[in-house]
mmCIF file of C-alpha atoms in Angstrom:
data_model
loop_
_atom_site.group_PDB
_atom_site.id
_atom_site.type_symbol
_atom_site.label_atom_id
_atom_site.label_comp_id
_atom_site.label_asym_id
_atom_site.label_seq_id
_atom_site.Cartn_x
_atom_site.Cartn_y
_atom_site.Cartn_z
ATOM 1 C CA MET A 1 28.380 -47.285 0.278
ATOM 2 C CA GLY A 2 26.084 -45.475 3.071
ATOM 3 C CA PHE A 3 28.702 -45.565 6.474
ATOM 4 C CA GLU A 4 31.061 -47.844 5.556
ATOM 5 C CA PRO A 5 34.212 -45.141 6.450
ATOM 6 C CA GLN A 6 32.514 -44.464 10.103
ATOM 7 C CA ILE A 7 32.054 -47.842 10.982
ATOM 8 C CA ARG A 8 35.585 -48.834 9.326
ATOM 9 C CA GLU A 9 36.792 -45.994 11.441
ATOM 10 C CA ILE A 10 35.279 -47.218 14.501
ATOM 11 C CA VAL A 11 35.838 -51.281 14.455
ATOM 12 C CA GLN A 12 38.842 -50.063 13.071
ATOM 13 C CA LYS A 13 40.510 -47.861 16.717
ATOM 14 C CA ARG A 14 43.270 -49.183 18.713
ATOM 15 C CA ASP A 15 40.985 -49.824 22.157
ATOM 16 C CA MET A 16 38.296 -52.621 19.837
ATOM 17 C CA PRO A 17 38.290 -55.313 21.528
ATOM 18 C CA SER A 18 39.084 -57.717 19.079
ATOM 19 C CA CYS A 19 37.232 -61.150 18.456
ATOM 20 C CA ARG A 20 38.966 -63.270 19.570
ATOM 21 C CA GLU A 21 39.241 -61.250 22.875
ATOM 22 C CA GLY A 22 35.428 -61.418 23.215
ATOM 23 C CA ARG A 23 33.824 -59.147 20.843
ATOM 24 C CA MET A 24 30.422 -59.179 20.018
ATOM 25 C CA THR A 25 28.772 -57.676 16.141
ATOM 26 C CA LEU A 26 25.762 -56.893 15.077
ATOM 27 C CA MET A 27 24.491 -56.104 12.189
ATOM 28 C CA PHE A 28 21.118 -54.629 11.485
ATOM 29 C CA SER A 29 19.857 -53.934 7.933
ATOM 30 C CA ALA A 30 17.113 -53.459 5.875
ATOM 31 C CA THR A 31 18.411 -54.603 2.568
ATOM 32 C CA PHE A 32 21.387 -57.654 2.580
ATOM 33 C CA PRO A 33 23.128 -56.246 -0.938
ATOM 34 C CA LYS A 34 26.713 -57.804 -1.375
ATOM 35 C CA GLU A 35 28.172 -54.641 0.317
ATOM 36 C CA ILE A 36 27.124 -55.554 3.316
ATOM 37 C CA GLN A 37 27.707 -59.050 3.207
ATOM 38 C CA LYS A 38 31.828 -58.291 2.372
ATOM 39 C CA LEU A 39 31.377 -56.124 5.434
ATOM 40 C CA ALA A 40 30.064 -58.057 7.670
ATOM 41 C CA GLN A 41 33.782 -60.478 5.887
ATOM 42 C CA ALA A 42 35.715 -58.231 6.469
ATOM 43 C CA PHE A 43 34.460 -57.725 11.100
ATOM 44 C CA MET A 44 33.395 -60.899 11.426
ATOM 45 C CA ARG A 45 34.225 -64.210 12.035
ATOM 46 C CA SER A 46 32.227 -67.081 11.074
ATOM 47 C CA TYR A 47 29.440 -64.268 10.354
ATOM 48 C CA ILE A 48 25.738 -65.943 11.002
ATOM 49 C CA TRP A 49 23.442 -64.592 8.990
ATOM 50 C CA ILE A 50 19.371 -63.924 10.771
ATOM 51 C CA GLY A 51 16.848 -63.244 7.919
ATOM 52 C CA VAL A 52 13.158 -61.708 8.975
ATOM 53 C CA GLY A 53 9.732 -61.808 7.078
ATOM 54 C CA ARG A 54 11.694 -61.192 2.834
ATOM 55 C CA VAL A 55 15.019 -59.322 3.262
ATOM 56 C CA GLY A 56 14.672 -57.388 0.615
ATOM 57 C CA GLY A 57 11.179 -56.412 0.386
ATOM 58 C CA ALA A 58 8.629 -53.853 1.416
ATOM 59 C CA VAL A 59 6.707 -55.091 5.014
ATOM 60 C CA ASP A 60 2.758 -56.051 4.951
ATOM 61 C CA THR A 61 1.974 -52.443 6.309
ATOM 62 C CA VAL A 62 2.618 -49.467 3.839
ATOM 63 C CA GLU A 63 0.389 -49.912 0.813
ATOM 64 C CA GLN A 64 1.469 -48.841 -2.413
ATOM 65 C CA THR A 65 0.464 -47.009 -5.253
ATOM 66 C CA PHE A 66 2.911 -46.746 -8.492
ATOM 67 C CA MET A 67 1.353 -43.441 -10.473
ATOM 68 C CA VAL A 68 2.064 -43.180 -14.076
ATOM 69 C CA THR A 69 2.974 -38.937 -15.728
ATOM 70 C CA SER A 70 5.369 -36.720 -17.583
ATOM 71 C CA ASN A 71 8.945 -35.489 -15.758
ATOM 72 C CA ARG A 72 6.112 -31.751 -16.763
ATOM 73 C CA GLY A 73 3.295 -33.573 -15.172
ATOM 74 C CA LYS A 74 4.870 -34.774 -11.922
ATOM 75 C CA PRO A 75 4.048 -30.633 -10.394
ATOM 76 C CA GLU A 76 0.266 -31.122 -11.068
ATOM 77 C CA VAL A 77 0.640 -34.594 -9.872
ATOM 78 C CA LEU A 78 1.712 -34.582 -6.621
ATOM 79 C CA THR A 79 0.129 -31.637 -5.257
ATOM 80 C CA GLN A 80 -3.307 -33.564 -6.164
ATOM 81 C CA VAL A 81 -2.445 -36.308 -4.407
ATOM 82 C CA LEU A 82 -0.920 -34.164 -0.758
ATOM 83 C CA ASN A 83 -5.093 -32.870 -1.413
ATOM 84 C CA THR A 84 -6.378 -36.201 -0.710
ATOM 85 C CA ASN A 85 -4.421 -35.582 2.867
ATOM 86 C CA PRO A 86 -3.055 -32.968 3.394
ATOM 87 C CA THR A 87 -2.915 -33.628 7.058
ATOM 88 C CA ASP A 88 -0.718 -36.753 6.237
ATOM 89 C CA SER A 89 3.011 -36.669 7.905
ATOM 90 C CA THR A 90 4.428 -36.730 4.188
ATOM 91 C CA LEU A 91 8.981 -38.015 3.239
ATOM 92 C CA ILE A 92 9.139 -36.589 -1.097
ATOM 93 C CA PHE A 93 12.303 -38.157 -2.311
ATOM 94 C CA VAL A 94 13.716 -36.016 -5.228
ATOM 95 C CA ALA A 95 16.717 -37.357 -6.568
ATOM 96 C CA MET A 96 18.757 -34.142 -7.375
ATOM 97 C CA LYS A 97 19.285 -31.662 -5.154
ATOM 98 C CA ARG A 98 18.226 -28.693 -7.024
ATOM 99 C CA THR A 99 15.127 -30.246 -7.222
ATOM 100 C CA ALA A 100 14.831 -30.776 -3.405
ATOM 101 C CA ALA A 101 15.184 -26.821 -3.524
ATOM 102 C CA TRP A 102 13.125 -26.276 -5.790
ATOM 103 C CA LEU A 103 10.036 -28.729 -5.218
ATOM 104 C CA GLU A 104 10.517 -26.718 -1.606
ATOM 105 C CA GLY A 105 9.771 -23.432 -3.649
ATOM 106 C CA HIS A 106 6.404 -24.481 -5.376
ATOM 107 C CA LEU A 107 5.030 -26.173 -3.025
ATOM 108 C CA THR A 108 5.596 -23.202 -0.518
ATOM 109 C CA ARG A 109 4.078 -20.750 -2.918
ATOM 110 C CA LEU A 110 0.690 -23.242 -3.481
ATOM 111 C CA GLY A 111 0.205 -22.804 0.665
ATOM 112 C CA TYR A 112 1.594 -26.013 1.629
ATOM 113 C CA ASN A 113 3.399 -25.899 4.862
ATOM 114 C CA ALA A 114 7.251 -27.499 3.127
ATOM 115 C CA ALA A 115 10.588 -28.074 4.388
ATOM 116 C CA ALA A 116 13.411 -29.387 2.390
ATOM 117 C CA ILE A 117 16.723 -31.219 3.328
ATOM 118 C CA HIS A 118 19.081 -31.593 0.207
ATOM 119 C CA GLY A 119 23.340 -31.281 0.675
ATOM 120 C CA ASP A 120 23.851 -27.581 -0.775
ATOM 121 C CA MET A 121 21.830 -26.338 3.089
ATOM 122 C CA GLU A 122 24.100 -25.838 5.717
ATOM 123 C CA GLN A 123 23.759 -27.641 8.791
ATOM 124 C CA ARG A 124 22.409 -25.750 10.082
ATOM 125 C CA GLU A 125 19.566 -24.948 8.180
ATOM 126 C CA ARG A 126 19.192 -29.115 7.271
ATOM 127 C CA GLU A 127 18.254 -29.003 10.931
ATOM 128 C CA GLN A 128 16.394 -26.745 10.587
ATOM 129 C CA SER A 129 14.214 -28.789 8.395
ATOM 130 C CA LEU A 130 14.298 -31.560 10.040
ATOM 131 C CA SER A 131 13.304 -30.028 13.433
ATOM 132 C CA THR A 132 9.940 -28.033 11.977
ATOM 133 C CA PHE A 133 9.090 -31.487 10.123
ATOM 134 C CA LYS A 134 9.097 -33.382 13.966
ATOM 135 C CA SER A 135 7.254 -31.082 15.268
ATOM 136 C CA GLY A 136 4.807 -30.892 12.402
ATOM 137 C CA LYS A 137 5.286 -27.419 11.658
ATOM 138 C CA SER A 138 6.514 -28.346 8.097
ATOM 139 C CA THR A 139 3.758 -31.470 7.031
ATOM 140 C CA PHE A 140 6.021 -31.988 4.030
ATOM 141 C CA LEU A 141 9.878 -32.565 3.880
ATOM 142 C CA VAL A 142 12.066 -32.814 0.390
ATOM 143 C CA ALA A 143 14.505 -34.714 0.483
ATOM 144 C CA THR A 144 17.299 -36.165 -1.625
ATOM 145 C CA ASP A 145 18.805 -40.266 -0.631
ATOM 146 C CA VAL A 146 22.177 -38.566 1.071
ATOM 147 C CA ALA A 147 20.979 -35.653 2.593
ATOM 148 C CA ALA A 148 18.048 -37.883 4.762
ATOM 149 C CA ARG A 149 20.273 -40.998 4.680
ATOM 150 C CA GLY A 150 20.580 -42.919 8.634
ATOM 151 C CA LEU A 151 18.096 -39.781 9.765
ATOM 152 C CA ASP A 152 15.424 -41.353 12.492
ATOM 153 C CA ILE A 153 12.614 -39.965 11.109
ATOM 154 C CA PRO A 154 9.551 -41.133 12.957
ATOM 155 C CA LYS A 155 5.814 -40.969 12.624
ATOM 156 C CA VAL A 156 5.902 -40.400 8.789
ATOM 157 C CA SER A 157 2.369 -41.566 6.701
ATOM 158 C CA HIS A 158 3.303 -41.014 3.472
ATOM 159 C CA VAL A 159 5.886 -41.312 1.344
ATOM 160 C CA ILE A 160 6.388 -39.911 -1.943
ATOM 161 C CA ASN A 161 8.873 -41.438 -5.057
ATOM 162 C CA TYR A 162 9.043 -38.055 -6.573
ATOM 163 C CA ASP A 163 12.109 -39.199 -8.697
ATOM 164 C CA LEU A 164 12.667 -43.450 -8.649
ATOM 165 C CA PRO A 165 15.666 -44.466 -7.019
ATOM 166 C CA GLN A 166 17.904 -46.459 -9.500
ATOM 167 C CA ASN A 167 17.971 -49.905 -7.295
ATOM 168 C CA ILE A 168 15.189 -51.843 -5.078
ATOM 169 C CA ASP A 169 17.366 -51.437 -2.329
ATOM 170 C CA SER A 170 16.872 -47.874 -1.683
ATOM 171 C CA TYR A 171 13.667 -48.015 -3.339
ATOM 172 C CA VAL A 172 13.285 -50.211 0.389
ATOM 173 C CA HIS A 173 14.637 -48.243 2.160
ATOM 174 C CA ARG A 174 12.768 -45.125 1.770
ATOM 175 C CA ILE A 175 9.255 -46.358 1.407
ATOM 176 C CA GLY A 176 10.667 -48.163 5.357
ATOM 177 C CA ARG A 177 9.641 -44.761 6.546
ATOM 178 C CA THR A 178 6.341 -45.182 6.430
ATOM 179 C CA GLY A 179 4.812 -47.969 8.374
ATOM 180 C CA ARG A 180 7.108 -49.066 10.825
ATOM 181 C CA ILE A 181 7.125 -50.481 14.259
ATOM 182 C CA GLY A 182 2.870 -51.841 12.885
ATOM 183 C CA ASN A 183 1.514 -48.587 12.141
ATOM 184 C CA HIS A 184 0.246 -48.504 8.935
ATOM 185 C CA GLY A 185 1.910 -46.375 6.770
ATOM 186 C CA TRP A 186 1.222 -45.326 2.568
ATOM 187 C CA ALA A 187 4.173 -44.704 -0.389
ATOM 188 C CA THR A 188 3.174 -43.232 -3.722
ATOM 189 C CA SER A 189 5.905 -43.500 -6.626
ATOM 190 C CA PHE A 190 5.725 -41.331 -10.087
ATOM 191 C CA TYR A 191 7.757 -43.430 -12.690
ATOM 192 C CA ALA A 192 7.623 -41.514 -16.391
ATOM 193 C CA THR A 193 10.150 -44.907 -16.745
ATOM 194 C CA GLY A 194 9.022 -47.472 -19.680
ATOM 195 C CA PRO A 195 7.111 -50.658 -18.255
ATOM 196 C CA GLU A 196 10.174 -52.556 -18.843
ATOM 197 C CA GLU A 197 12.563 -50.777 -16.704
ATOM 198 C CA PHE A 198 10.374 -50.057 -14.056
ATOM 199 C CA LYS A 199 9.499 -53.555 -14.389
ATOM 200 C CA GLU A 200 13.239 -54.732 -13.887
ATOM 201 C CA MET A 201 13.724 -52.251 -10.867
ATOM 202 C CA ILE A 202 11.086 -52.936 -8.790
ATOM 203 C CA GLY A 203 10.234 -56.885 -9.529
ATOM 204 C CA PRO A 204 13.421 -58.086 -7.247
ATOM 205 C CA ALA A 205 10.928 -57.321 -4.105
ATOM 206 C CA GLY A 206 8.738 -59.484 -5.639
ATOM 207 C CA PHE A 207 5.236 -57.368 -6.584
ATOM 208 C CA GLY A 208 3.060 -57.621 -8.278
ATOM 209 C CA ILE A 209 3.827 -55.005 -11.069
ATOM 210 C CA LEU A 210 1.523 -55.562 -14.228
#
C-alpha cells in the first residue's frame, strides 16, 4: 500500500521515541481504507480518528464530468476536451506505462506541449518532465498512478481520467490533485465499461450518476 514500507522504516528506527516516551503521531489521508486503519493501529496507541467533511468523497470545489466512449475513441475525445481549455494545466491519468508513453507522443505530434511520467523512465527523465509541467513549459502531463504517487504538483486546473482507476479511493486521490485550497477545479473521466460496472465503482463516493 503506497508508502507503507517507508512509513514503517521511519517509525521503527531505533532512535525513534516510543509512544510511552511521549511521541505524538499524526496521520493525514484523503481516504481511510482498511489498510490505513491497520497501519494506524500498528503505530498508534488508542488512536483518535477525526473525519473532516465526507471521508472518501470528492471536495465540492471539483466539478466532475463523465464521458462515455469506446477505448478506440478515447484519443479523439481527449483532443476535443483539451481544445475546450487549451491553456489549462492538465494532469492526464492512464492505467499503463505504455499508454503514457504512447499518449505523450500522440499529443506532441498533434502540437500539444505534453510531457509524461511513468515507471519505464529514468529518475532524471521523470524530474525533467515534472519540472517542465510545474514551470508551465508543458501544459499537459500524462501520468500513471504509481509514478505520480506522493508528488506535489500545485496549480493543476484539470484532471482527466483517460483510464478509470480500479477503485473509488484511487479516484478520489486522482481528482484531489485539482480544486485545492479553495480553488475551483475540473475532473473529466472517460469510461468504456457498462453502466452498472461504472456505478459500482463510483457509487461509494456518493456521486449522483444516472
